[in-house]
Amino acid sequence: MTNAVSIKSGRLFFDGVDTTELAALYGTPLYVVSESIIKDRIARIKNEFLNKYPGTFAVYASKAFQTLEMCRLVASEGMGLDVVSAGEIFAALKAGADPSTLVFHGNAKTPDELRYAVQQGVGRIIADNLNEIAQLESLGAEFGKKIPVLYRITPGVDSHTHRFISTGSLDSKFGIPLNPEVRAAYMHAVLRSPHIDFRGFHFHVGSQLHDNFSHLAALDILLDLVRQVKAEFGFATREINLGGGFGIQYLPTDPDPGLSYFIEPMMKKIEEGFTSAGIPQPTVIIEPGRWIIGEAGLTLYTIGAKKEIPGIRTYLGVDGGMTDNIRPALYEARYHALIANKAERQGDTQVTVAGKCCESGDILIRDISLPDPQPGDILAVFSTGAYNHAMASNYNRIPRPAVVMVKNGSHHLSVRRETWEDLIAREL
Ligand code: LLP
């Protein structure tokens, strides 16, 4: 899957660190995140996008995995951050991110969140409804600012991914519809507002996409819109944001399309579209989340119970589950795993890995072959960097795992494990 994974003396190493040692040192369940993989992904974004095309900017969709250290790492590489709540803005700023590099999304931003974003000087606000425009205009007047705004559009394309992570179709809570009357109302609202610096349009068609069809279809729609608003309102689009959604490998058999597969044809279309519309080339922004962090993470669990139901299946219980990885229960997501202390052995026993929550749906991996799994073995589940730590919960009062960063053989604690005291700390 990635060359940061290796096997030495029968044990699984990740970014040069023995994962069985990490499990012993920090305990399990444990999120392990490879800095080398993150940096490699960012280097690819630079080579295949930022340095290749002038007038581009990349932001990391921090909702995928937002820790202070991750924000610092991304910001130190010159990237911005996509944020979706005041909490994410707060953490990004605490980490030292430059507010002007933040892109603020959300279909239901609250008045307090908008005020905080404007006060802090967030670089771009992606507006999702007219109510937001009215609030931004008055905040701009109050703070004496001209607020950079883009509209998120609903392109109405069908993306080939799980329906819960598909966001671009017409019946969506995200984005503005493009019917002519609605479009006119939205354009009038921004063009009439002296405190709004309207820049252009954004789309995000969905997540974990392995083909570029919906990105390209959405871009065609966006380019039509660019021509229409030029003709109808004389507005020359200056900026477009293509969202994220670039797919990664969860299973060794998953396709790995890469970044250029998505970027190249889109950049070509943009260049042609703007040239033929007689508008100067716009700033182009992408905002990948999963593509940067997904394969950079793995989760270590200790195997506890082993239960054979003759003729039916064998369950392996682990010390985590849907509280640290909700994705199998929520999206039927599939994961690959191996036993870290028996890493060179071939699987010989078909099992189903179950989490420890009081919930029948708390199954991490259905039907995987592992080498004679036994209580006490360390299970390593791959590609858990995105939307695992970020979506973790305390269901059943289970403390959330620690995060350890690894890099070329060294490791350090980045987020400490929650304690039982943390679990009741907010209760009065
Ligand atoms: N930009 C916008 C406006 C988004 O809504 C998202 C993700 C991204 C960028 C980043 O998408 P990515 O590159 O990570 O695919 N919890 C789900 C994924 C939800 C994605 C939400 N929006 C999951 O675990 O699959």
Coordinates of N, CA, C and O in Angstrom, one line a residue, residues 122-283:
V122 N -10.5 35.3 8.8 CA -10.4 34.1 8.0 C -10.4 34.5 6.5 O -11.1 35.3 6.1
G123 N -9.5 33.8 5.8 CA -9.2 34.2 4.4 C -10.3 34.1 3.4 O -10.4 35.0 2.5
R124 N -11.1 33.1 3.5 CA -12.2 32.9 2.5 C -13.4 32.3 3.2 O -13.2 31.3 4.0
I125 N -14.6 32.8 2.9 CA -15.8 32.2 3.4 C -16.6 31.6 2.2 O -16.8 32.3 1.2
I126 N -16.9 30.3 2.3 CA -17.6 29.7 1.2 C -19.1 29.7 1.7 O -19.5 29.0 2.5
A127 N -19.8 30.6 1.0 CA -21.2 30.8 1.5 C -22.1 29.8 0.8 O -21.9 29.3 -0.3
D128 N -23.1 29.4 1.6 CA -24.0 28.3 1.2 C -25.5 28.7 1.2 O -26.3 27.9 0.8
N129 N -25.8 29.9 1.5 CA -27.2 30.4 1.5 C -27.2 31.9 1.6 O -26.2 32.6 2.0
L130 N -28.4 32.5 1.3 CA -28.5 34.0 1.2 C -28.5 34.6 2.6 O -28.0 35.7 2.8
N131 N -29.0 33.9 3.6 CA -29.0 34.4 4.9 C -27.6 34.7 5.4 O -27.3 35.7 6.1
E132 N -26.7 33.9 5.0 CA -25.3 34.1 5.3 C -24.7 35.3 4.7 O -23.9 36.1 5.3
I133 N -25.1 35.6 3.5 CA -24.6 36.8 2.8 C -25.1 38.1 3.5 O -24.3 39.0 3.8
A134 N -26.4 38.1 4.0 CA -26.8 39.2 4.7 C -26.0 39.4 6.0 O -25.6 40.5 6.3
Q135 N -25.7 38.3 6.7 CA -25.0 38.4 7.9 C -23.5 38.9 7.6 O -23.0 39.7 8.4
L136 N -23.0 38.4 6.6 CA -21.6 38.8 6.3 C -21.5 40.2 5.9 O -20.6 40.9 6.3
E137 N -22.5 40.7 5.2 CA -22.5 42.1 4.8 C -22.5 43.0 6.0 O -21.8 44.0 6.1
S138 N -23.4 42.6 7.0 CA -23.4 43.5 8.2 C -22.2 43.4 9.0 O -21.7 44.3 9.6
L139 N -21.6 42.2 9.1 CA -20.4 42.0 9.8 C -19.2 42.8 9.2 O -18.4 43.4 9.8
G140 N -19.2 42.8 7.8 CA -18.2 43.5 7.1 C -18.3 45.0 7.4 O -17.3 45.7 7.6
A141 N -19.6 45.5 7.5 CA -19.8 46.9 7.8 C -19.3 47.2 9.2 O -18.6 48.2 9.5
E142 N -19.7 46.3 10.1 CA -19.3 46.5 11.5 C -17.8 46.5 11.7 O -17.3 47.4 12.5
F143 N -17.1 45.6 11.1 CA -15.7 45.5 11.3 C -14.8 46.3 10.3 O -13.6 46.3 10.3
G144 N -15.6 47.0 9.4 CA -14.9 47.8 8.4 C -14.0 46.9 7.5 O -12.9 47.2 7.1
K145 N -14.5 45.7 7.1 CA -13.8 44.8 6.2 C -14.6 44.5 4.9 O -15.8 44.6 4.9
K146 N -13.8 44.1 3.9 CA -14.4 43.6 2.7 C -14.2 42.1 2.8 O -13.0 41.7 2.7
I147 N -15.2 41.3 2.9 CA -15.0 39.8 3.2 C -14.9 39.0 1.9 O -15.9 39.0 1.1
P148 N -13.8 38.2 1.7 CA -13.7 37.4 0.6 C -14.7 36.2 0.6 O -14.7 35.5 1.6
V149 N -15.5 36.1 -0.4 CA -16.6 35.1 -0.4 C -16.6 34.3 -1.7 O -16.4 34.9 -2.8
L150 N -16.8 33.0 -1.6 CA -17.1 32.2 -2.8 C -18.5 31.6 -2.6 O -18.8 31.3 -1.4
Y151 N -19.2 31.2 -3.6 CA -20.4 30.4 -3.4 C -20.1 29.0 -3.6 O -19.4 28.6 -4.6
R152 N -20.6 28.1 -2.7 CA -20.6 26.7 -3.0 C -21.8 26.4 -3.9 O -23.0 26.8 -3.6
I153 N -21.6 25.8 -5.0 CA -22.7 25.4 -5.9 C -23.1 24.0 -5.8 O -22.3 23.1 -5.3
T154 N -24.3 23.6 -6.1 CA -24.8 22.3 -6.2 C -24.8 21.8 -7.6 O -25.7 22.2 -8.4
P155 N -23.7 21.1 -8.1 CA -23.7 20.9 -9.5 C -24.7 19.9 -10.0 O -25.0 19.8 -11.2
G156 N -25.2 19.1 -9.1 CA -26.2 18.1 -9.5 C -25.6 16.9 -10.3 O -26.2 16.4 -11.2
V157 N -24.4 16.5 -9.9 CA -23.8 15.3 -10.5 C -23.9 14.2 -9.5 O -23.8 14.4 -8.3
D158 N -23.9 13.0 -10.1 CA -24.0 11.8 -9.3 C -22.6 11.3 -9.1 O -21.9 11.1 -10.0
S159 N -22.2 11.1 -7.8 CA -20.8 10.6 -7.7 C -20.9 9.1 -7.2 O -21.8 8.7 -6.5
H160 N -19.9 8.4 -7.7 CA -19.9 6.9 -7.4 C -19.2 6.6 -6.1 O -18.1 6.2 -6.0
T161 N -19.9 6.9 -5.0 CA -19.4 6.6 -3.7 C -20.6 6.4 -2.8 O -21.8 6.4 -3.3
H162 N -20.4 6.0 -1.6 CA -21.5 5.7 -0.7 C -22.4 7.0 -0.6 O -21.9 8.1 -0.5
R163 N -23.7 6.8 -0.5 CA -24.6 8.0 -0.6 C -24.4 8.9 0.6 O -24.7 10.1 0.5
F164 N -23.9 8.4 1.7 CA -23.7 9.3 2.8 C -22.5 10.2 2.6 O -22.4 11.2 3.3
I165 N -21.6 9.9 1.7 CA -20.5 10.8 1.5 C -20.5 11.4 0.1 O -19.5 11.9 -0.4
S166 N -21.6 11.3 -0.5 CA -21.8 12.0 -1.8 C -22.5 13.3 -1.6 O -23.5 13.4 -0.9
T167 N -22.0 14.4 -2.1 CA -22.5 15.7 -1.6 C -22.9 16.6 -2.8 O -23.5 17.7 -2.6
G168 N -22.7 16.2 -4.0 CA -22.9 17.1 -5.1 C -24.2 17.0 -5.8 O -24.5 17.8 -6.7
S169 N -25.1 16.1 -5.5 CA -26.3 15.9 -6.2 C -27.3 17.0 -5.9 O -27.2 17.7 -5.0
L170 N -28.3 17.1 -6.8 CA -29.3 18.2 -6.7 C -30.0 18.3 -5.4 O -30.2 19.3 -4.8
D171 N -30.4 17.1 -4.9 CA -31.1 17.0 -3.6 C -30.0 16.9 -2.5 O -29.7 15.9 -2.0
S172 N -29.4 18.1 -2.2 CA -28.3 18.0 -1.2 C -28.5 19.2 -0.3 O -28.9 20.3 -0.7
K173 N -28.1 19.0 1.0 CA -28.2 20.2 1.9 C -27.0 21.2 1.6 O -27.0 22.2 2.1
F174 N -26.1 20.7 0.8 CA -24.9 21.6 0.5 C -25.1 22.4 -0.8 O -25.6 21.9 -1.8
G175 N -24.7 23.6 -0.8 CA -24.5 24.4 -2.0 C -25.8 25.1 -2.4 O -26.9 24.9 -1.9
I176 N -25.7 25.9 -3.5 CA -26.8 26.7 -4.0 C -27.2 26.1 -5.3 O -26.4 25.7 -6.1
P177 N -28.5 25.9 -5.5 CA -29.0 25.4 -6.8 C -28.8 26.4 -7.9 O -28.7 27.6 -7.6
L178 N -28.8 26.0 -9.2 CA -28.4 26.9 -10.2 C -29.5 27.3 -11.2 O -29.2 27.8 -12.2
N179 N -30.8 27.1 -10.7 CA -31.9 27.6 -11.6 C -31.7 29.1 -11.9 O -31.3 29.8 -11.0
P180 N -32.1 29.5 -13.0 CA -31.8 30.9 -13.4 C -32.3 32.0 -12.4 O -31.6 32.9 -12.0
E181 N -33.5 31.8 -11.8 CA -34.0 32.8 -10.9 C -33.2 32.8 -9.6 O -32.8 33.8 -9.0
V182 N -32.9 31.6 -9.1 CA -32.2 31.5 -7.8 C -30.8 32.1 -8.1 O -30.3 32.8 -7.2
R183 N -30.2 31.7 -9.2 CA -28.8 32.2 -9.5 C -28.8 33.7 -9.5 O -27.9 34.3 -8.9
A184 N -29.9 34.3 -10.1 CA -29.9 35.8 -10.2 C -30.0 36.4 -8.8 O -29.3 37.3 -8.5
A185 N -30.8 35.8 -7.9 CA -31.0 36.3 -6.6 C -29.6 36.3 -5.8 O -29.3 37.2 -5.1
Y186 N -28.9 35.2 -6.0 CA -27.7 35.0 -5.3 C -26.6 36.0 -5.8 O -25.9 36.6 -5.1
M187 N -26.6 36.2 -7.1 CA -25.6 37.1 -7.7 C -25.9 38.5 -7.3 O -25.0 39.3 -7.0
H188 N -27.2 38.9 -7.4 CA -27.5 40.3 -7.0 C -27.1 40.5 -5.5 O -26.5 41.6 -5.2
A189 N -27.3 39.5 -4.7 CA -27.0 39.7 -3.3 C -25.5 40.0 -3.1 O -25.2 41.0 -2.3
V190 N -24.6 39.3 -3.7 CA -23.2 39.6 -3.5 C -22.7 40.8 -4.2 O -21.9 41.6 -3.7
L191 N -23.3 41.0 -5.4 CA -22.7 42.1 -6.2 C -23.2 43.5 -5.7 O -22.6 44.5 -5.9
R192 N -24.3 43.4 -4.9 CA -24.9 44.7 -4.3 C -24.2 45.0 -2.9 O -24.5 46.0 -2.3
S193 N -23.5 44.0 -2.4 CA -23.0 44.2 -1.0 C -21.6 44.8 -1.0 O -20.6 44.2 -1.4
P194 N -21.5 46.1 -0.5 CA -20.2 46.7 -0.6 C -19.1 46.1 0.3 O -17.9 46.3 0.1
H195 N -19.5 45.3 1.3 CA -18.5 44.7 2.2 C -18.2 43.2 1.8 O -17.6 42.5 2.6
I196 N -18.7 42.8 0.7 CA -18.3 41.5 0.2 C -17.5 41.5 -1.0 O -17.8 42.2 -2.0
D197 N -16.4 40.8 -0.9 CA -15.4 40.7 -2.1 C -15.7 39.4 -2.7 O -15.1 38.4 -2.4
F198 N -16.7 39.4 -3.7 CA -17.1 38.1 -4.2 C -16.1 37.6 -5.3 O -15.7 38.3 -6.2
R199 N -15.6 36.4 -5.1 CA -14.5 35.9 -5.9 C -14.9 34.9 -7.0 O -14.3 34.8 -8.0
G200 N -15.8 34.0 -6.6 CA -16.2 32.9 -7.6 C -16.9 31.8 -6.9 O -17.7 32.0 -6.0
F201 N -16.6 30.6 -7.4 CA -17.4 29.4 -7.0 C -16.6 28.2 -6.6 O -15.5 28.0 -6.9
H202 N -17.3 27.4 -5.8 CA -16.7 26.2 -5.2 C -17.6 25.0 -5.4 O -18.9 25.2 -5.4
F203 N -17.1 23.8 -5.7 CA -17.9 22.6 -5.6 C -17.1 21.5 -4.9 O -15.9 21.6 -4.8
H204 N -17.8 20.6 -4.2 CA -17.2 19.4 -3.7 C -18.2 18.3 -4.0 O -19.3 18.3 -3.5
V205 N -17.8 17.4 -4.8 CA -18.8 16.4 -5.3 C -19.0 15.2 -4.5 O -19.9 14.5 -4.6
G206 N -18.0 14.9 -3.6 CA -18.1 13.7 -2.8 C -16.8 13.3 -2.4 O -15.8 13.9 -2.7
S207 N -16.7 12.2 -1.6 CA -15.5 11.8 -1.0 C -15.1 10.4 -1.4 O -16.0 9.6 -1.7
Q208 N -13.8 10.1 -1.4 CA -13.4 8.7 -1.7 C -13.8 8.3 -3.1 O -14.4 7.2 -3.3
L209 N -13.5 9.2 -4.1 CA -13.9 8.9 -5.5 C -12.7 8.3 -6.2 O -11.5 8.7 -6.1
H210 N -12.9 7.2 -7.0 CA -11.9 6.6 -7.7 C -11.9 6.9 -9.2 O -11.1 6.4 -9.9
D211 N -12.9 7.6 -9.6 CA -12.9 8.0 -11.0 C -13.2 9.6 -11.0 O -13.7 10.1 -10.0
N212 N -12.8 10.2 -12.1 CA -12.8 11.7 -12.2 C -14.1 12.2 -12.9 O -14.3 13.3 -13.1
F213 N -15.1 11.3 -13.1 CA -16.2 11.6 -13.9 C -17.0 12.8 -13.3 O -17.4 13.7 -13.9
S214 N -17.3 12.6 -12.0 CA -18.1 13.6 -11.3 C -17.4 15.0 -11.2 O -18.0 16.0 -11.3
H215 N -16.1 14.9 -10.9 CA -15.3 16.2 -10.9 C -15.4 16.9 -12.2 O -15.7 18.1 -12.3
L216 N -15.2 16.1 -13.3 CA -15.2 16.8 -14.6 C -16.6 17.3 -15.0 O -16.8 18.4 -15.6
A217 N -17.7 16.5 -14.6 CA -19.0 16.9 -14.9 C -19.4 18.2 -14.2 O -20.0 19.1 -14.7
A218 N -19.0 18.2 -12.9 CA -19.2 19.4 -12.1 C -18.5 20.6 -12.6 O -19.0 21.7 -12.6
L219 N -17.3 20.4 -13.1 CA -16.5 21.5 -13.6 C -17.1 22.1 -14.9 O -17.2 23.3 -15.1
D220 N -17.7 21.2 -15.7 CA -18.4 21.7 -16.9 C -19.5 22.6 -16.5 O -19.8 23.6 -17.1
I221 N -20.3 22.2 -15.5 CA -21.4 23.0 -15.0 C -20.9 24.3 -14.4 O -21.5 25.4 -14.7
L222 N -19.8 24.2 -13.7 CA -19.2 25.5 -13.1 C -18.8 26.4 -14.2 O -19.0 27.6 -14.2
L223 N -18.2 25.9 -15.3 CA -17.7 26.7 -16.4 C -18.8 27.3 -17.1 O -18.7 28.5 -17.6
D224 N -20.0 26.6 -17.3 CA -21.2 27.2 -17.9 C -21.6 28.4 -17.0 O -22.0 29.5 -17.5
L225 N -21.6 28.2 -15.7 CA -22.0 29.3 -14.8 C -21.1 30.5 -14.9 O -21.6 31.6 -15.0
V226 N -19.8 30.2 -15.1 CA -18.8 31.3 -15.2 C -19.2 32.1 -16.5 O -19.2 33.4 -16.4
R227 N -19.6 31.5 -17.6 CA -20.0 32.2 -18.8 C -21.3 32.9 -18.6 O -21.4 34.1 -19.0
Q228 N -22.2 32.2 -17.9 CA -23.5 32.9 -17.7 C -23.4 34.2 -16.8 O -24.0 35.2 -17.2
V229 N -22.7 34.1 -15.7 CA -22.6 35.3 -14.9 C -21.8 36.4 -15.5 O -22.0 37.6 -15.2
K230 N -20.9 36.0 -16.4 CA -20.2 37.1 -17.2 C -21.2 37.8 -18.1 O -21.3 39.0 -18.2
A231 N -22.0 36.9 -18.8 CA -23.0 37.5 -19.8 C -24.1 38.3 -19.1 O -24.5 39.4 -19.5
E232 N -24.6 37.7 -18.0 CA -25.8 38.3 -17.3 C -25.4 39.5 -16.4 O -26.2 40.4 -16.3
F233 N -24.3 39.4 -15.7 CA -24.0 40.4 -14.7 C -22.7 41.1 -14.9 O -22.2 41.9 -14.1
G234 N -22.0 40.7 -16.0 CA -20.7 41.3 -16.3 C -19.6 40.9 -15.2 O -18.6 41.5 -15.0
F235 N -19.9 39.8 -14.5 CA -19.0 39.4 -13.4 C -17.9 38.4 -13.9 O -18.3 37.3 -14.5
A236 N -16.7 38.8 -13.8 CA -15.6 37.9 -14.2 C -15.1 37.1 -13.0 O -14.5 37.6 -12.1
T237 N -15.3 35.8 -13.1 CA -14.9 34.9 -12.0 C -13.4 35.0 -11.8 O -12.6 34.8 -12.7
R238 N -13.0 35.2 -10.5 CA -11.5 35.3 -10.2 C -11.0 34.0 -9.6 O -9.8 33.8 -9.5
E239 N -11.9 33.2 -9.0 CA -11.3 32.1 -8.2 C -12.3 30.9 -8.3 O -13.5 31.1 -8.3
I240 N -11.7 29.7 -8.4 CA -12.6 28.6 -8.4 C -11.9 27.5 -7.4 O -10.7 27.4 -7.4
N241 N -12.8 26.8 -6.7 CA -12.3 25.8 -5.7 C -13.0 24.5 -6.1 O -14.2 24.4 -6.1
L242 N -12.1 23.5 -6.3 CA -12.5 22.2 -6.8 C -12.8 21.2 -5.8 O -13.1 20.0 -6.1
G243 N -12.7 21.6 -4.5 CA -13.0 20.7 -3.4 C -11.9 19.6 -3.3 O -10.8 19.7 -3.7
G244 N -12.4 18.5 -2.6 CA -11.4 17.4 -2.4 C -12.1 16.1 -3.0 O -12.7 16.2 -4.1
G245 N -12.0 15.0 -2.3 CA -12.7 13.8 -2.7 C -11.8 12.8 -3.4 O -12.3 11.7 -3.8
F246 N -10.5 13.1 -3.6 CA -9.6 12.1 -4.3 C -9.4 10.9 -3.5 O -9.0 10.9 -2.3
G247 N -9.7 9.7 -4.2 CA -9.8 8.4 -3.5 C -8.4 7.9 -3.1 O -7.4 8.2 -3.7
I248 N -8.4 7.0 -2.1 CA -7.2 6.4 -1.6 C -7.4 4.9 -1.6 O -8.5 4.4 -1.8
Q249 N -6.4 4.1 -1.2 CA -6.5 2.7 -1.1 C -6.8 2.3 0.4 O -6.0 2.6 1.3
Y250 N -7.8 1.6 0.6 CA -8.1 0.9 1.8 C -7.7 -0.5 1.8 O -7.1 -1.0 2.7
L251 N -8.1 -1.2 0.7 CA -7.7 -2.6 0.5 C -6.6 -2.7 -0.5 O -6.5 -1.8 -1.4
P252 N -5.7 -3.7 -0.4 CA -4.6 -3.8 -1.4 C -5.2 -3.8 -2.8 O -4.5 -3.5 -3.7
T253 N -6.4 -4.3 -3.0 CA -7.0 -4.4 -4.3 C -7.6 -3.2 -4.8 O -8.1 -3.1 -5.9
D254 N -7.8 -2.1 -3.9 CA -8.4 -0.9 -4.4 C -7.5 -0.2 -5.4 O -6.3 -0.2 -5.3
P255 N -8.2 0.5 -6.4 CA -7.4 1.3 -7.3 C -6.7 2.5 -6.6 O -7.2 2.9 -5.6
D256 N -5.6 2.9 -7.2 CA -4.9 4.1 -6.7 C -4.7 5.1 -7.8 O -3.7 5.1 -8.4
P257 N -5.8 5.9 -8.1 CA -5.7 6.7 -9.3 C -4.7 7.8 -9.3 O -4.2 8.2 -10.3
G258 N -4.3 8.3 -8.1 CA -3.3 9.3 -8.0 C -4.0 10.7 -8.2 O -5.1 10.8 -8.6
L259 N -3.2 11.7 -7.9 CA -3.7 13.1 -7.9 C -3.8 13.6 -9.4 O -4.8 14.3 -9.7
S260 N -2.8 13.4 -10.2 CA -2.7 14.0 -11.5 C -3.9 13.5 -12.4 O -4.4 14.3 -13.2
Y261 N -4.4 12.3 -12.1 CA -5.5 11.8 -12.8 C -6.7 12.7 -12.7 O -7.5 12.9 -13.6
F262 N -6.9 13.3 -11.5 CA -8.0 14.2 -11.2 C -7.6 15.7 -11.7 O -8.4 16.3 -12.4
I263 N -6.4 16.1 -11.4 CA -6.0 17.5 -11.6 C -5.8 17.8 -13.0 O -6.3 18.9 -13.5
E264 N -5.1 17.0 -13.8 CA -4.7 17.4 -15.1 C -5.8 17.7 -16.0 O -5.9 18.8 -16.6
P265 N -6.8 16.8 -16.2 CA -7.9 17.2 -17.1 C -8.7 18.4 -16.6 O -9.3 19.1 -17.4
M266 N -8.8 18.6 -15.3 CA -9.6 19.7 -14.8 C -8.8 21.0 -15.1 O -9.4 22.0 -15.5
M267 N -7.5 21.0 -14.9 CA -6.7 22.2 -15.2 C -6.8 22.6 -16.7 O -6.9 23.8 -17.1
K268 N -6.9 21.5 -17.5 CA -7.0 21.8 -19.0 C -8.3 22.4 -19.3 O -8.4 23.4 -20.1
K269 N -9.4 21.9 -18.7 CA -10.7 22.4 -19.0 C -10.8 23.8 -18.5 O -11.4 24.7 -19.2
I270 N -10.2 24.1 -17.4 CA -10.3 25.5 -16.8 C -9.6 26.5 -17.8 O -10.1 27.5 -18.1
E271 N -8.4 26.1 -18.2 CA -7.7 27.0 -19.1 C -8.5 27.3 -20.3 O -8.6 28.4 -20.7
E272 N -9.0 26.2 -20.9 CA -9.7 26.4 -22.2 C -11.0 27.2 -21.9 O -11.3 28.1 -22.7
G273 N -11.7 26.9 -20.8 CA -13.0 27.5 -20.5 C -12.8 29.0 -20.3 O -13.6 29.8 -20.8
F274 N -11.8 29.4 -19.6 CA -11.6 30.8 -19.3 C -11.1 31.5 -20.5 O -11.5 32.7 -20.8
T275 N -10.2 30.9 -21.3 CA -9.7 31.5 -22.5 C -10.8 31.8 -23.4 O -11.0 32.9 -24.0
S276 N -11.7 30.8 -23.6 CA -12.8 31.0 -24.6 C -13.8 32.0 -24.1 O -14.5 32.6 -24.9
A277 N -13.9 32.1 -22.8 CA -14.9 33.1 -22.2 C -14.3 34.5 -22.2 O -15.0 35.5 -21.8
G278 N -13.0 34.6 -22.5 CA -12.3 35.9 -22.5 C -12.1 36.5 -21.1 O -12.2 37.7 -20.9
I279 N -11.9 35.6 -20.2 CA -11.7 36.0 -18.8 C -10.3 35.6 -18.4 O -9.9 34.5 -18.7
P280 N -9.6 36.4 -17.6 CA -8.2 36.0 -17.2 C -8.3 34.7 -16.4 O -9.3 34.5 -15.7
Q281 N -7.2 33.9 -16.4 CA -7.2 32.6 -15.7 C -7.4 32.9 -14.2 O -6.8 33.8 -13.6
P282 N -8.3 32.1 -13.6 CA -8.6 32.3 -12.2 C -7.6 31.7 -11.3 O -6.8 30.8 -11.7
T283 N -7.6 32.0 -10.0 CA -6.9 31.3 -9.0 C -7.6 29.9 -8.8 O -8.9 29.9 -8.7

